[in-house]
XYZ file of C-alpha atoms in Angstrom:
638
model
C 58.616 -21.137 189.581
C 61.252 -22.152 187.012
C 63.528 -18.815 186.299
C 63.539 -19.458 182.314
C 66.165 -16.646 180.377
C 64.835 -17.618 177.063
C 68.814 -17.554 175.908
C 68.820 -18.076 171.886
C 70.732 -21.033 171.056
C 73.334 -21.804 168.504
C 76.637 -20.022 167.540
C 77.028 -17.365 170.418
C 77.417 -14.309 167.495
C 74.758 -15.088 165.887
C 72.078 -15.549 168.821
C 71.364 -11.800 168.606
C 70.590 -11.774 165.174
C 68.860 -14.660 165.067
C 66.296 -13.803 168.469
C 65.521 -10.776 166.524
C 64.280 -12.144 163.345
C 61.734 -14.781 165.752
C 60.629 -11.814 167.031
C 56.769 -11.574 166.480
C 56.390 -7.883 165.130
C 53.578 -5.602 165.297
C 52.275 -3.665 162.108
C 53.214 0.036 162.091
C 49.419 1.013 161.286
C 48.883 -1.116 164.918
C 51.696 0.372 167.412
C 50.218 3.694 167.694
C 47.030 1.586 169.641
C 49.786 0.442 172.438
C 50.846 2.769 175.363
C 53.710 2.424 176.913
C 54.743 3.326 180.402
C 58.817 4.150 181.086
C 59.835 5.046 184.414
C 62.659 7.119 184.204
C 64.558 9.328 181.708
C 68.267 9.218 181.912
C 70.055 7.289 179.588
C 68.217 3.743 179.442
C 64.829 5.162 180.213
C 65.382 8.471 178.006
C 66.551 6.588 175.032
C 64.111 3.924 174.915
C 61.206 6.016 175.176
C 62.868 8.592 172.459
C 63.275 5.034 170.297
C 59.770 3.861 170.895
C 58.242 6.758 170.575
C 59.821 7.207 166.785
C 58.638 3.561 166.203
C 55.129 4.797 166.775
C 54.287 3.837 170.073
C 52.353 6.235 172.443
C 54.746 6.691 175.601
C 54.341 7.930 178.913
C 57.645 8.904 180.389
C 57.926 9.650 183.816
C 60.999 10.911 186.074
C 60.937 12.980 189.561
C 63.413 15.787 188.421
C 62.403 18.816 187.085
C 64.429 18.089 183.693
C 65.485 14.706 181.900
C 68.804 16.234 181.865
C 68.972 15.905 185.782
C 69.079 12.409 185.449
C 71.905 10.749 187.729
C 73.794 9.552 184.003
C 75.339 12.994 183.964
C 77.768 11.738 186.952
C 78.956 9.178 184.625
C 82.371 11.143 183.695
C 85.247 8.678 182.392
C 83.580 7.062 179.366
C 81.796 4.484 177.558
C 83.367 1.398 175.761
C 82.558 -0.172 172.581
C 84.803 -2.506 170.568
C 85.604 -0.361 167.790
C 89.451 -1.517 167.238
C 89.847 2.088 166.567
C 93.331 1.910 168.124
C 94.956 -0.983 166.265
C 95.612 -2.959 169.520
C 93.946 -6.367 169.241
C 90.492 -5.393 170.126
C 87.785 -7.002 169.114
C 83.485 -7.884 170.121
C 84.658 -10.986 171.581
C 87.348 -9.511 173.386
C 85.212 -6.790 174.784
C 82.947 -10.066 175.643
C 85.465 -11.955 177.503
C 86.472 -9.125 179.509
C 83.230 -8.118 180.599
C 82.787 -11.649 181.732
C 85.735 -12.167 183.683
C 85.664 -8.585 184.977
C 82.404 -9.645 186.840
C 83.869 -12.761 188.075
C 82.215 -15.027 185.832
C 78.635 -14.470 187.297
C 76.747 -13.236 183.939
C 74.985 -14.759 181.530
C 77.246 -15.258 178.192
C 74.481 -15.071 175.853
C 73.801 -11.415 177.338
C 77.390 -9.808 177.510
C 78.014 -10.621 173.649
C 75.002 -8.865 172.876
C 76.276 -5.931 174.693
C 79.537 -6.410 173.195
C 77.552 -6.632 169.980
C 75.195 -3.408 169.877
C 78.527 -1.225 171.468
C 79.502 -0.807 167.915
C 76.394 0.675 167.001
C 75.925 2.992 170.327
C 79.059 5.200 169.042
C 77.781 5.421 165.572
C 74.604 7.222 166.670
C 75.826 9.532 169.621
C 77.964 10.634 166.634
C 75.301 11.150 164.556
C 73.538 12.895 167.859
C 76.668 15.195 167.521
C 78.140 13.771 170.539
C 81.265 15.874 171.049
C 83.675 12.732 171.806
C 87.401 13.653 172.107
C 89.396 12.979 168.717
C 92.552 12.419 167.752
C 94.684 15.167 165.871
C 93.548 13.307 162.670
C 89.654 13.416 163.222
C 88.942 10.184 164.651
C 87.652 9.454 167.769
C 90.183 8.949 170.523
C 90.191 6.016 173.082
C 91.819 5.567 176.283
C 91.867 2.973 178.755
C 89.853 1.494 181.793
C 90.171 -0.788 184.706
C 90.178 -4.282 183.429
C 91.458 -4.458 179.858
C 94.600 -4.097 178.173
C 93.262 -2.493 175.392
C 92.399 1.134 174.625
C 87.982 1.155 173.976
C 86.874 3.940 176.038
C 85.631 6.580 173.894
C 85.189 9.975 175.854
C 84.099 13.737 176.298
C 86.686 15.087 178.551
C 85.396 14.219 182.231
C 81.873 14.815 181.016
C 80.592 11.479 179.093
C 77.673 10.947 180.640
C 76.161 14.518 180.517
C 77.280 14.681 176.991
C 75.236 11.308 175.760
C 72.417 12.649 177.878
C 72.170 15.447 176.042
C 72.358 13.025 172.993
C 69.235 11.019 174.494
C 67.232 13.646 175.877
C 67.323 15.752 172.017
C 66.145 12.575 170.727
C 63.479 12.593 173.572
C 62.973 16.111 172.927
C 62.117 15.632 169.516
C 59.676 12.933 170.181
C 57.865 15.250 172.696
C 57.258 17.600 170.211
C 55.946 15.254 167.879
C 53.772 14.019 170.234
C 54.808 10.538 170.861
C 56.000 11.092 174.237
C 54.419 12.808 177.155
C 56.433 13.904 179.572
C 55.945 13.484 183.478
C 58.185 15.906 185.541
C 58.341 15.700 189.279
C 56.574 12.507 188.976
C 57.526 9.471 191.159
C 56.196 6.106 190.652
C 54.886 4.531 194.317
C 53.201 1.286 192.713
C 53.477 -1.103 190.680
C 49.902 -1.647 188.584
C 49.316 -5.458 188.325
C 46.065 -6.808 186.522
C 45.485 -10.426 185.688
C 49.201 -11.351 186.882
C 49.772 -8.681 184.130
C 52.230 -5.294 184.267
C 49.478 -2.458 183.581
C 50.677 0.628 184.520
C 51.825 2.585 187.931
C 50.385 4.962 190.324
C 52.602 7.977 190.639
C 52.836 11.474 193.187
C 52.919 14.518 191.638
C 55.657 15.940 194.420
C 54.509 19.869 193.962
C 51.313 19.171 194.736
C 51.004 15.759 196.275
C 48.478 14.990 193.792
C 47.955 10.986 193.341
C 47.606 9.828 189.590
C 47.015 6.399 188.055
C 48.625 5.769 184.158
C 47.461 2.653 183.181
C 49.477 1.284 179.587
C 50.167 -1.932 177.732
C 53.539 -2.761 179.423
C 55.926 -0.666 181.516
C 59.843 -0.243 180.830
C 61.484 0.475 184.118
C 64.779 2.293 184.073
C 65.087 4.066 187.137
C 68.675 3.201 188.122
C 70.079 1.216 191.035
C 70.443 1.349 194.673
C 73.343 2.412 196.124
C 71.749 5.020 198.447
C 71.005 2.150 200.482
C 74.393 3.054 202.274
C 73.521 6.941 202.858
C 76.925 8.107 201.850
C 77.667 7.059 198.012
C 78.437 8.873 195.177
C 74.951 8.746 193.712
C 72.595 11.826 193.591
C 70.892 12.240 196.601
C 67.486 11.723 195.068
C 68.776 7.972 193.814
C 66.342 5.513 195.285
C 65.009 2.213 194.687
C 61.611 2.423 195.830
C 59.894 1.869 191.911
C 61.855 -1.319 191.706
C 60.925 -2.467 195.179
C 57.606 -1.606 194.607
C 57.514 -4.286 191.475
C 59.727 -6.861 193.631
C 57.136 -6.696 196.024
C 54.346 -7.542 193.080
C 56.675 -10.349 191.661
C 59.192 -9.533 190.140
C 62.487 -11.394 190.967
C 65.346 -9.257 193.039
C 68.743 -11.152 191.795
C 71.975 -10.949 193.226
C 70.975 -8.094 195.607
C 74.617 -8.587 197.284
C 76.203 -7.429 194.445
C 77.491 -3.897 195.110
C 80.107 -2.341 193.466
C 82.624 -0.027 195.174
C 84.261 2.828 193.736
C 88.476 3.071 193.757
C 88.618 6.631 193.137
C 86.239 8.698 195.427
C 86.866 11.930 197.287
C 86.996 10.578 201.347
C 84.529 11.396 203.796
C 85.086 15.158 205.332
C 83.116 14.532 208.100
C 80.222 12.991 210.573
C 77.449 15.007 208.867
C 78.744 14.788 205.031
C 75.555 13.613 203.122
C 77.223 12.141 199.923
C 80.672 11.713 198.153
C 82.260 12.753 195.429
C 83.454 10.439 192.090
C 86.405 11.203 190.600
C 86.536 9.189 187.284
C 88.153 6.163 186.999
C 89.568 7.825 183.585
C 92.447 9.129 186.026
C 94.277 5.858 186.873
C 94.895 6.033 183.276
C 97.792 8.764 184.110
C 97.409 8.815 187.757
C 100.025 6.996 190.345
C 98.222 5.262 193.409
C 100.462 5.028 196.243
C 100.785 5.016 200.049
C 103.951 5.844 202.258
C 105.838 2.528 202.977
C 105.971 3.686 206.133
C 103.692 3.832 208.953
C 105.670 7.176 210.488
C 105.483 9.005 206.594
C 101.739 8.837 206.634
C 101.567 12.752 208.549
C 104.134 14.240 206.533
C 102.806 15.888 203.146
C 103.110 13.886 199.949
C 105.812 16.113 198.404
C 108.329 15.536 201.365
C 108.218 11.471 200.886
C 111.083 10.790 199.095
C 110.183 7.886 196.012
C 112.185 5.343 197.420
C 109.305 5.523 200.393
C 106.583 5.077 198.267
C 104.608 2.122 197.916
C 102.882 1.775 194.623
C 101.326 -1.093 195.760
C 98.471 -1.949 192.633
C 101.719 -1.523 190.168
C 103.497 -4.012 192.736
C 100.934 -6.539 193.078
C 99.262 -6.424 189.692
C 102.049 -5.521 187.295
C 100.522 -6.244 184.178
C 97.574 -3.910 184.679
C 99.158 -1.762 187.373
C 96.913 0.684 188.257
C 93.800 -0.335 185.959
C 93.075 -3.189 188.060
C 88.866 -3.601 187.912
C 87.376 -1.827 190.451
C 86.577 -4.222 192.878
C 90.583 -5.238 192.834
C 92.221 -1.535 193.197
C 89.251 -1.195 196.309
C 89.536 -3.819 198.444
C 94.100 -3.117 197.818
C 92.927 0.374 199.260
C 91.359 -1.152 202.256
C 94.294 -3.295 202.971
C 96.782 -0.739 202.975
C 94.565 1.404 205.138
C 94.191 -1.209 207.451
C 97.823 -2.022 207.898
C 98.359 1.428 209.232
C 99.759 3.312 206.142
C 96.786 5.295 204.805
C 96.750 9.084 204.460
C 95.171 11.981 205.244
C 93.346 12.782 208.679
C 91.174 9.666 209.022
C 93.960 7.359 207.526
C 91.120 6.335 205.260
C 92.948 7.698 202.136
C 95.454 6.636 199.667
C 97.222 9.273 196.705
C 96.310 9.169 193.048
C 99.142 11.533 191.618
C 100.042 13.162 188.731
C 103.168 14.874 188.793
C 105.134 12.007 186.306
C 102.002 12.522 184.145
C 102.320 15.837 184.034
C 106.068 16.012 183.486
C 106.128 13.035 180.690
C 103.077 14.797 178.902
C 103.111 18.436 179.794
C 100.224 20.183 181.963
C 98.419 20.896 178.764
C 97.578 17.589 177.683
C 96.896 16.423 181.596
C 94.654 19.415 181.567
C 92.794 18.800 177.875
C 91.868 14.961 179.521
C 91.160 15.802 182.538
C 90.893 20.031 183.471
C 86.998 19.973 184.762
C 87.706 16.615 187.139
C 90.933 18.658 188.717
C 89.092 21.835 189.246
C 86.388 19.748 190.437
C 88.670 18.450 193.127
C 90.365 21.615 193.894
C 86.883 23.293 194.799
C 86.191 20.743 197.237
C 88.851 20.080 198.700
C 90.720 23.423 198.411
C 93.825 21.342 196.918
C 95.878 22.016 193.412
C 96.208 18.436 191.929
C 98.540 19.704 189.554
C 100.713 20.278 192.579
C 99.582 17.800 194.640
C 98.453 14.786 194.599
C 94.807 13.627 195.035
C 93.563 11.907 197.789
C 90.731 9.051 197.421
C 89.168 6.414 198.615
C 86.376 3.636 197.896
C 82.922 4.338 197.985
C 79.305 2.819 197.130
C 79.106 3.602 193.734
C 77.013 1.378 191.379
C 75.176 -2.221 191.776
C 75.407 -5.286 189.608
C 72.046 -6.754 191.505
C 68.739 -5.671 190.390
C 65.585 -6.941 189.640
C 65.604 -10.394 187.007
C 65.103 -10.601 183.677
C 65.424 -12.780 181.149
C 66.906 -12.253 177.799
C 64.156 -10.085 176.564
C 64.610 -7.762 179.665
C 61.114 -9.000 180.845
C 60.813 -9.615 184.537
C 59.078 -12.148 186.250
C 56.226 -10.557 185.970
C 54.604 -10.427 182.400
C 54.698 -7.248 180.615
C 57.293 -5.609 182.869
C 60.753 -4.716 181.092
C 63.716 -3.723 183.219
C 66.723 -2.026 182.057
C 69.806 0.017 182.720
C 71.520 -0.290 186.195
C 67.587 -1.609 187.550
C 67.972 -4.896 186.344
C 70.791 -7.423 187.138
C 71.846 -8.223 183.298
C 75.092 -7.590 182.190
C 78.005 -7.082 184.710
C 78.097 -10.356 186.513
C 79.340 -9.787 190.337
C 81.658 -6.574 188.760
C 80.938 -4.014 186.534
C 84.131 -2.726 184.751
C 84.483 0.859 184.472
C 82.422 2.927 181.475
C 80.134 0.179 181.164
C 77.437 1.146 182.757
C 76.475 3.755 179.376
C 77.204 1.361 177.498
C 74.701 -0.814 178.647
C 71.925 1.646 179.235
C 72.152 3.132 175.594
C 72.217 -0.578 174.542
C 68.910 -1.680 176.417
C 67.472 2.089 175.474
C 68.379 2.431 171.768
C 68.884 -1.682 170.372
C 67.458 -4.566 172.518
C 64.011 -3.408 174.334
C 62.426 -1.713 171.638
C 62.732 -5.022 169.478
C 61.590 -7.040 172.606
C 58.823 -4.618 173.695
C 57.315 -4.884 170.410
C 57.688 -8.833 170.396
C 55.646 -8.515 173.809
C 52.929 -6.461 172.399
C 52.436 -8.318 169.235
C 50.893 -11.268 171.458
C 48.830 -8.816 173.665
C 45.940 -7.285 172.535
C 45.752 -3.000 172.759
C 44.273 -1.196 175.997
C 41.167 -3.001 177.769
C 41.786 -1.214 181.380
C 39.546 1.323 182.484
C 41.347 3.687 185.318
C 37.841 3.096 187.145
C 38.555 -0.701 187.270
C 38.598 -2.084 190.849
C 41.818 -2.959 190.976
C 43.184 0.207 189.985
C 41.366 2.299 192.526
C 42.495 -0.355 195.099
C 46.023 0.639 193.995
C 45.011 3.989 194.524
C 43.628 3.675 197.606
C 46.502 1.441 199.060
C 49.256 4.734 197.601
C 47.222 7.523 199.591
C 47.281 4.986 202.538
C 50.560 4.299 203.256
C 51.589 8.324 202.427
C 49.352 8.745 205.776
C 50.656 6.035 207.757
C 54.446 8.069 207.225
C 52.705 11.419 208.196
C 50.708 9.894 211.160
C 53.141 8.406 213.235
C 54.653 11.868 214.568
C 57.873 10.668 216.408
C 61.008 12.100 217.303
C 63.453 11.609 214.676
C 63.797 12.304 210.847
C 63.711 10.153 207.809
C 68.131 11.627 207.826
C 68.506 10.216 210.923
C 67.278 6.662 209.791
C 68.808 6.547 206.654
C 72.630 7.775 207.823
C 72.065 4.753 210.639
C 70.718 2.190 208.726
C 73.609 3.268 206.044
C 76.001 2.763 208.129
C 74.911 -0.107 209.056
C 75.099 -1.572 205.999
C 78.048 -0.111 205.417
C 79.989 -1.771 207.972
C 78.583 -5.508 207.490
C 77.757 -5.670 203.705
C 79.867 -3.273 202.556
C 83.116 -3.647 201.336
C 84.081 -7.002 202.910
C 81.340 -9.197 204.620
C 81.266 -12.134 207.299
C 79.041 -14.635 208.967
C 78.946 -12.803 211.876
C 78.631 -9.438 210.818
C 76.387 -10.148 208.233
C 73.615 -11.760 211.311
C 74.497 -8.965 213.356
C 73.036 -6.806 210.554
C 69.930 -9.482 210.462
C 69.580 -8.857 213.946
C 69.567 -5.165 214.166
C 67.991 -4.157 210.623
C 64.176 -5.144 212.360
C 65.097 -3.239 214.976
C 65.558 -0.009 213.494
C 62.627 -0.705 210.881
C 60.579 -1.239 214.100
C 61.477 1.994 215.871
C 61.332 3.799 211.895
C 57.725 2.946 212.256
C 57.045 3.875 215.364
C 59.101 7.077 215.940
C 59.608 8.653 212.750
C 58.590 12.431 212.174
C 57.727 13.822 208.873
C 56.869 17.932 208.770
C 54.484 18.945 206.593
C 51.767 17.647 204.554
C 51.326 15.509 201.454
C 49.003 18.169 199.983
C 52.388 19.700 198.977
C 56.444 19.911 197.807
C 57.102 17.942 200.919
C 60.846 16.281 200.643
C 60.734 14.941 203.597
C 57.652 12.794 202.940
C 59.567 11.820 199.626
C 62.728 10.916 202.118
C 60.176 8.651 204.283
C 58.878 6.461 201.448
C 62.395 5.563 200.200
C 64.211 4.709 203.586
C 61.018 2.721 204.361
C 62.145 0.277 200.941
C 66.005 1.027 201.736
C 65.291 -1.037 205.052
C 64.148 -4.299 203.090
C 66.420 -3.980 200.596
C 69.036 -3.580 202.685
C 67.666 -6.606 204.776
C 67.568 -8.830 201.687
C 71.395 -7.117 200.620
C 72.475 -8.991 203.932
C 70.689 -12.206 203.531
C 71.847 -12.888 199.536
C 75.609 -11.933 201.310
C 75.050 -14.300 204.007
C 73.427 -17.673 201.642
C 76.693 -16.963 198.996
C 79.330 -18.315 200.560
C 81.776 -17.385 198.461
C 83.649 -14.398 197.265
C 83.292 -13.222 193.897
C 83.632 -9.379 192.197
C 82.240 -7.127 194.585
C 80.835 -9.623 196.812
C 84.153 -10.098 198.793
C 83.361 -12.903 202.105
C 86.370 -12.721 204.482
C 86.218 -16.545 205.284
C 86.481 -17.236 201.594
C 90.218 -15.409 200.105
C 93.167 -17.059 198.745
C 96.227 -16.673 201.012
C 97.160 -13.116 198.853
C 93.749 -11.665 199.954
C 91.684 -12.212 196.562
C 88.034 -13.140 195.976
C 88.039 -17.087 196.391
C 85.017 -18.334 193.992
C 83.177 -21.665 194.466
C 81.860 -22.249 190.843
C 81.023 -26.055 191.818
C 78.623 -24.489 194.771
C 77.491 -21.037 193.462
C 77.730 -20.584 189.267
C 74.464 -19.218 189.551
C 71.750 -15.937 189.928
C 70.630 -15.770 192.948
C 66.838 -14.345 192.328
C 64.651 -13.642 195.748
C 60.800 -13.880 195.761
C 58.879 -11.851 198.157
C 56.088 -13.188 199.768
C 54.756 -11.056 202.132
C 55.516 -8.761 204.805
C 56.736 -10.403 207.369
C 57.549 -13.570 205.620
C 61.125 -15.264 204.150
C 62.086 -14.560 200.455
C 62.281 -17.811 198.475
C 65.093 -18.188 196.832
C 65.029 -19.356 192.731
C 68.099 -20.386 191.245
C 69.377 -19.677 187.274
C 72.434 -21.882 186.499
C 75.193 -20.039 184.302
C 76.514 -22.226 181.790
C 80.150 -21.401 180.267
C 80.775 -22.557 176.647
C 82.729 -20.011 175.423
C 85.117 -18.850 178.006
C 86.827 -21.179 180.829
C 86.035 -20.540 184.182
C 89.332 -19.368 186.039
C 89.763 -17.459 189.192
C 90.864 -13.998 187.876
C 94.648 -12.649 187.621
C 95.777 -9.244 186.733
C 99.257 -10.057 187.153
């Protein structure tokens, strides 16, 4: 199969425009006679099927939380950009554009990112409308600060609570949509399956988790939004109930995975406590804005507490090395600097996996007022966990698995490889090349939600004729049939050990060989031993309980059983790309300063894996990435 993006052609700001008005359309009289499925409901799924649902559309939306509003997007806490200029300081849609690109290493598709860079201006306009409480300035208008990776001020912000404040946004919009009966809403609903008819996206089978009921919706087309998969390491700073199972469930029906390697790690996380710690805390990237990362210069400081090491003995090492961004370095940058001072001997804190993010110039340049106005709920955040005072103190963090650039393929129309399927949000692979750049990530979920897939949803639909699929057609029931099985295979087996015990091993596993650096040798060790553990997973796992009822631990099984093929293809997309690039960082491939070495001549592509059956090798499909509009440079932040 030939991957084909369907990129517009001609002048690269005009490609959006122009793809929109070839758009086939369908008649508003006509749109009510298409259903549409959309997995998920936080900001990409819960603002597309608000916007669809006002077009006229009937929508199904489906998440497994009790509320929209628990939707993982509420983590999001530092901001979302948009090229506004509102600052005066050179900013500008391509700007936003060519940052985004080189932020992710040059691994996106350009045609994409300028859209994004495009539709940011009109994301702000209607989460203001939404009544959006974004900070201002003393004059009224909105206030901006900065994030990793640009040297301009485009983050627009609530506080430390962005992404719970857009939800909100989204899910009144929803709300309203609900009411007017547009949009059914699915609670404690999980998608298991993937409905494919006539090599066609037709719906999905889902659980009803308090009362392990098994339903089949069957629709036109199905929107998937239901985030990415960073659980796969067990300790990460997503929500616990963050899975990829709906997305591997349409990989394994056809759809392209891309650039599964392509995990981002987190700068600014709270380090691990301890052995039995089942997830980690963000604290927003918004903070390197005014907070100082350092490390003791010496190896003998690294016991004493931070207030006793006299300045001359601190190492600000990302102002050091990167002294034209300093301390907004892109993520994967200020990480893998973490990890290097760490493993030289000088990191902090009882594991000496820890470096300080402090405040105290902050605080005495701007006052403790303003340092509390931008930032009060993430500092009492961190002072209930860790029982600290970061006004007196200084934080301690670390990198952590926090967001990934891989997903499942689309092309420009956020269509899959399989027809009528539409990915978006953090599920697909779009936008953010091998890097995503801090307070992206809303931005381009209210972009695919709001602007892009309701124009290419419609375009879709306008070529397919309404409904036709009876839920008593063979095919479904099959589906049906093959959901209920596999729930009984999990509760069957009766072993010795939990779906926990997997997950924190195979996590760690992961961890360790695809995690935040990668090698040859590490990466086949993980080849080796991934079967393994699948093996004894299926052979000695025990789930309590029954699926007649609330039954997390059944809901546990399902997902580690995908985490271990993901995490199996994770490690064989590492192992193929040679080369280092963003978050993809190969140890045999660094310049002599310990950067990401690229190979564009080898590997200027998307990597997108077929499945084709259990037990069988992924093919591997190539998309070439053609640069016309930016040169392609190894990055510098100095």
């Amino acid at each position: 199969m030939t991957l084909q993006s369907h990129c517009p052609t001609g002048p690269l700001e005009k490609r959006w425009e122009k793809h929109r008005f070839d758009m086939k359309l369908v008649n508003p009289a006509n749109k009510r006679k298409y259903q549409v499925i959309v997995v998920g409901s936080g900001l990409a799924g819960g603002s597309a099927a608000a916007t669809l649902g006002e077009l006229g559309y009937r929508v199904d939306c489906f998440c497994y939380q009790d509320s929209s509003r628990r939707a993982h997007s509420i983590a999001a806490q530092g901001g979302i950009n948009a090229a506004k200029n509102y600052q005066n300081d050179g900013d500008s849609v391509f700007r936003l554009f060519y940052d985004t690109v080189k932020g992710g290493d040059f691994r996106a598709r350009e045609s994409n990112v300028h859209r994004l860079a495009e539709v940011s201006l009109n994301i702000i306009d209607q989460a203001v409308a939404q009544g959006v409480p974004f900070a201002r300035e003393y004059g009224g208008l909105l206030a901006n600060r900065s994030f990793g990776g640009a040297q301009v001020s485009r983050t627009f912000y609530a506080r430390g609570q962005t992404g719970q404040q857009l939800l909100i946004g989204a899910y009144h919009a929803l709300s309203r949509q609900i009411a007017s009966g547009t949009v059914t809403m699915h609670h404690r609903s999980e998608m298991l399956d993937l409905l494919v008819v006539d090599g066609r996206a037709r719906g999905i089978v889902t659980r009803v988790l308090v009362t392990g009921e098994f339903r089949v919706q069957v629709a036109d087309c199905v929107v998937l939004a239901s985030g990415g998969y960073g659980n796969v390491y067990y300790l990460s700073t997503n929500a616990k109930g963050c899975n990829a199972s709906a997305a591997w469930r349409a990989h394994r029906h056809g759809a392209f995975f891309a650039n599964p390697c392509y995990t981002q790690i987190h700068p600014t996380c709270i380090p691990v406590k301890g052995e039995y710690q089942s997830k980690l805390t963000l604290m927003s990237e918004s903070l390197r804005n005014d907070g100082r990362v350092w490390v003791p210069k010496h190896q003998d400081d690294c016991e004493r507490p931070a207030q006793e090491i006299a300045e001359n003995d601190r190492d600000y090492y990302l102002e050091r090395r990167y002294p034209a961004f300093g301390n907004l370095v892109p993520r994967d940058i200020a990480s893998r600097a973490a990890k290097q001072v760490c493993d030289e001997g000088r990191g902090i804190g009882p594991t000496g996996l820890g470096v300080y993010l402090d405040f105290a110039e902050a605080i005495e340049r701007l006052g403790r007022p303003v340092v509390a106005e931008r930032y009060g709920n993430l500092f009492d955040m961190y002072a209930h966990i860790t029982d600290d005072d970061p006004y007196k103190v200084p934080m301690r963090i670390y990198p952590a698995s926090h967001y990934t650039m891989g997903g499942l393929w689309v092309d420009y129309n956020l269509m899959s490889t399989l027809p009528g399927l539409f990915v978006i949000g953090e599920a697909n692979f779009s936008d953010h090349g091998s890097n995503r750049l801090g307070a992206s990530a809303l931005m381009q979920g209210l972009a695919d939600g709001y602007f892009i897939v309701p124009y290419t949803v419609g375009n879709y639909l306008a070529q397919v004729a309404p409904g036709g699929l009876r839920k008593d057609h063979d095919q479904v029931k099959a589906a049906r049939k093959a959901v209920k099985a596999r729930i009984k295979t999990l509760l069957d087996i009766g072993g010795d050990r939990s779906p926990d015990s997997f997950h924190r091993e195979l996590g760690l596993l992961t961890w360790e060989h695809c995690g935040m650096s990668r090698s040859r040798g590490g990466l086949e060790r993980a080849l080796e031993k991934i079967p393994e553990l699948r093996a004894e997973f299926w052979e000695n796992l025990r789930v309590v309980g029954s699926g007649e009822q609330l039954n997390q631990e059944l809901e546990k099984a399902g997902r580690v059983a995908d985490f271990f093929d993901l995490s199996e293809l994770m490690c064989r997309d590492a192992l193929h790309r040679t080369e280092s690039c963003g978050g993809h960082f190969r140890e045999e491939s660094a310049t002599e300063e310990g950067e990401a070495l690229r190979d564009d001549e080898n590997f200027c592509y998307v990597a997108a894996w077929e499945f084709n059956g259990e037990g069988e090798a992924p093919t591997l499909h190539k998309e070439a990435l053609d640069y016309d509009y930016v040169k392609l440079t190894q990055r510098s932040y100095k």
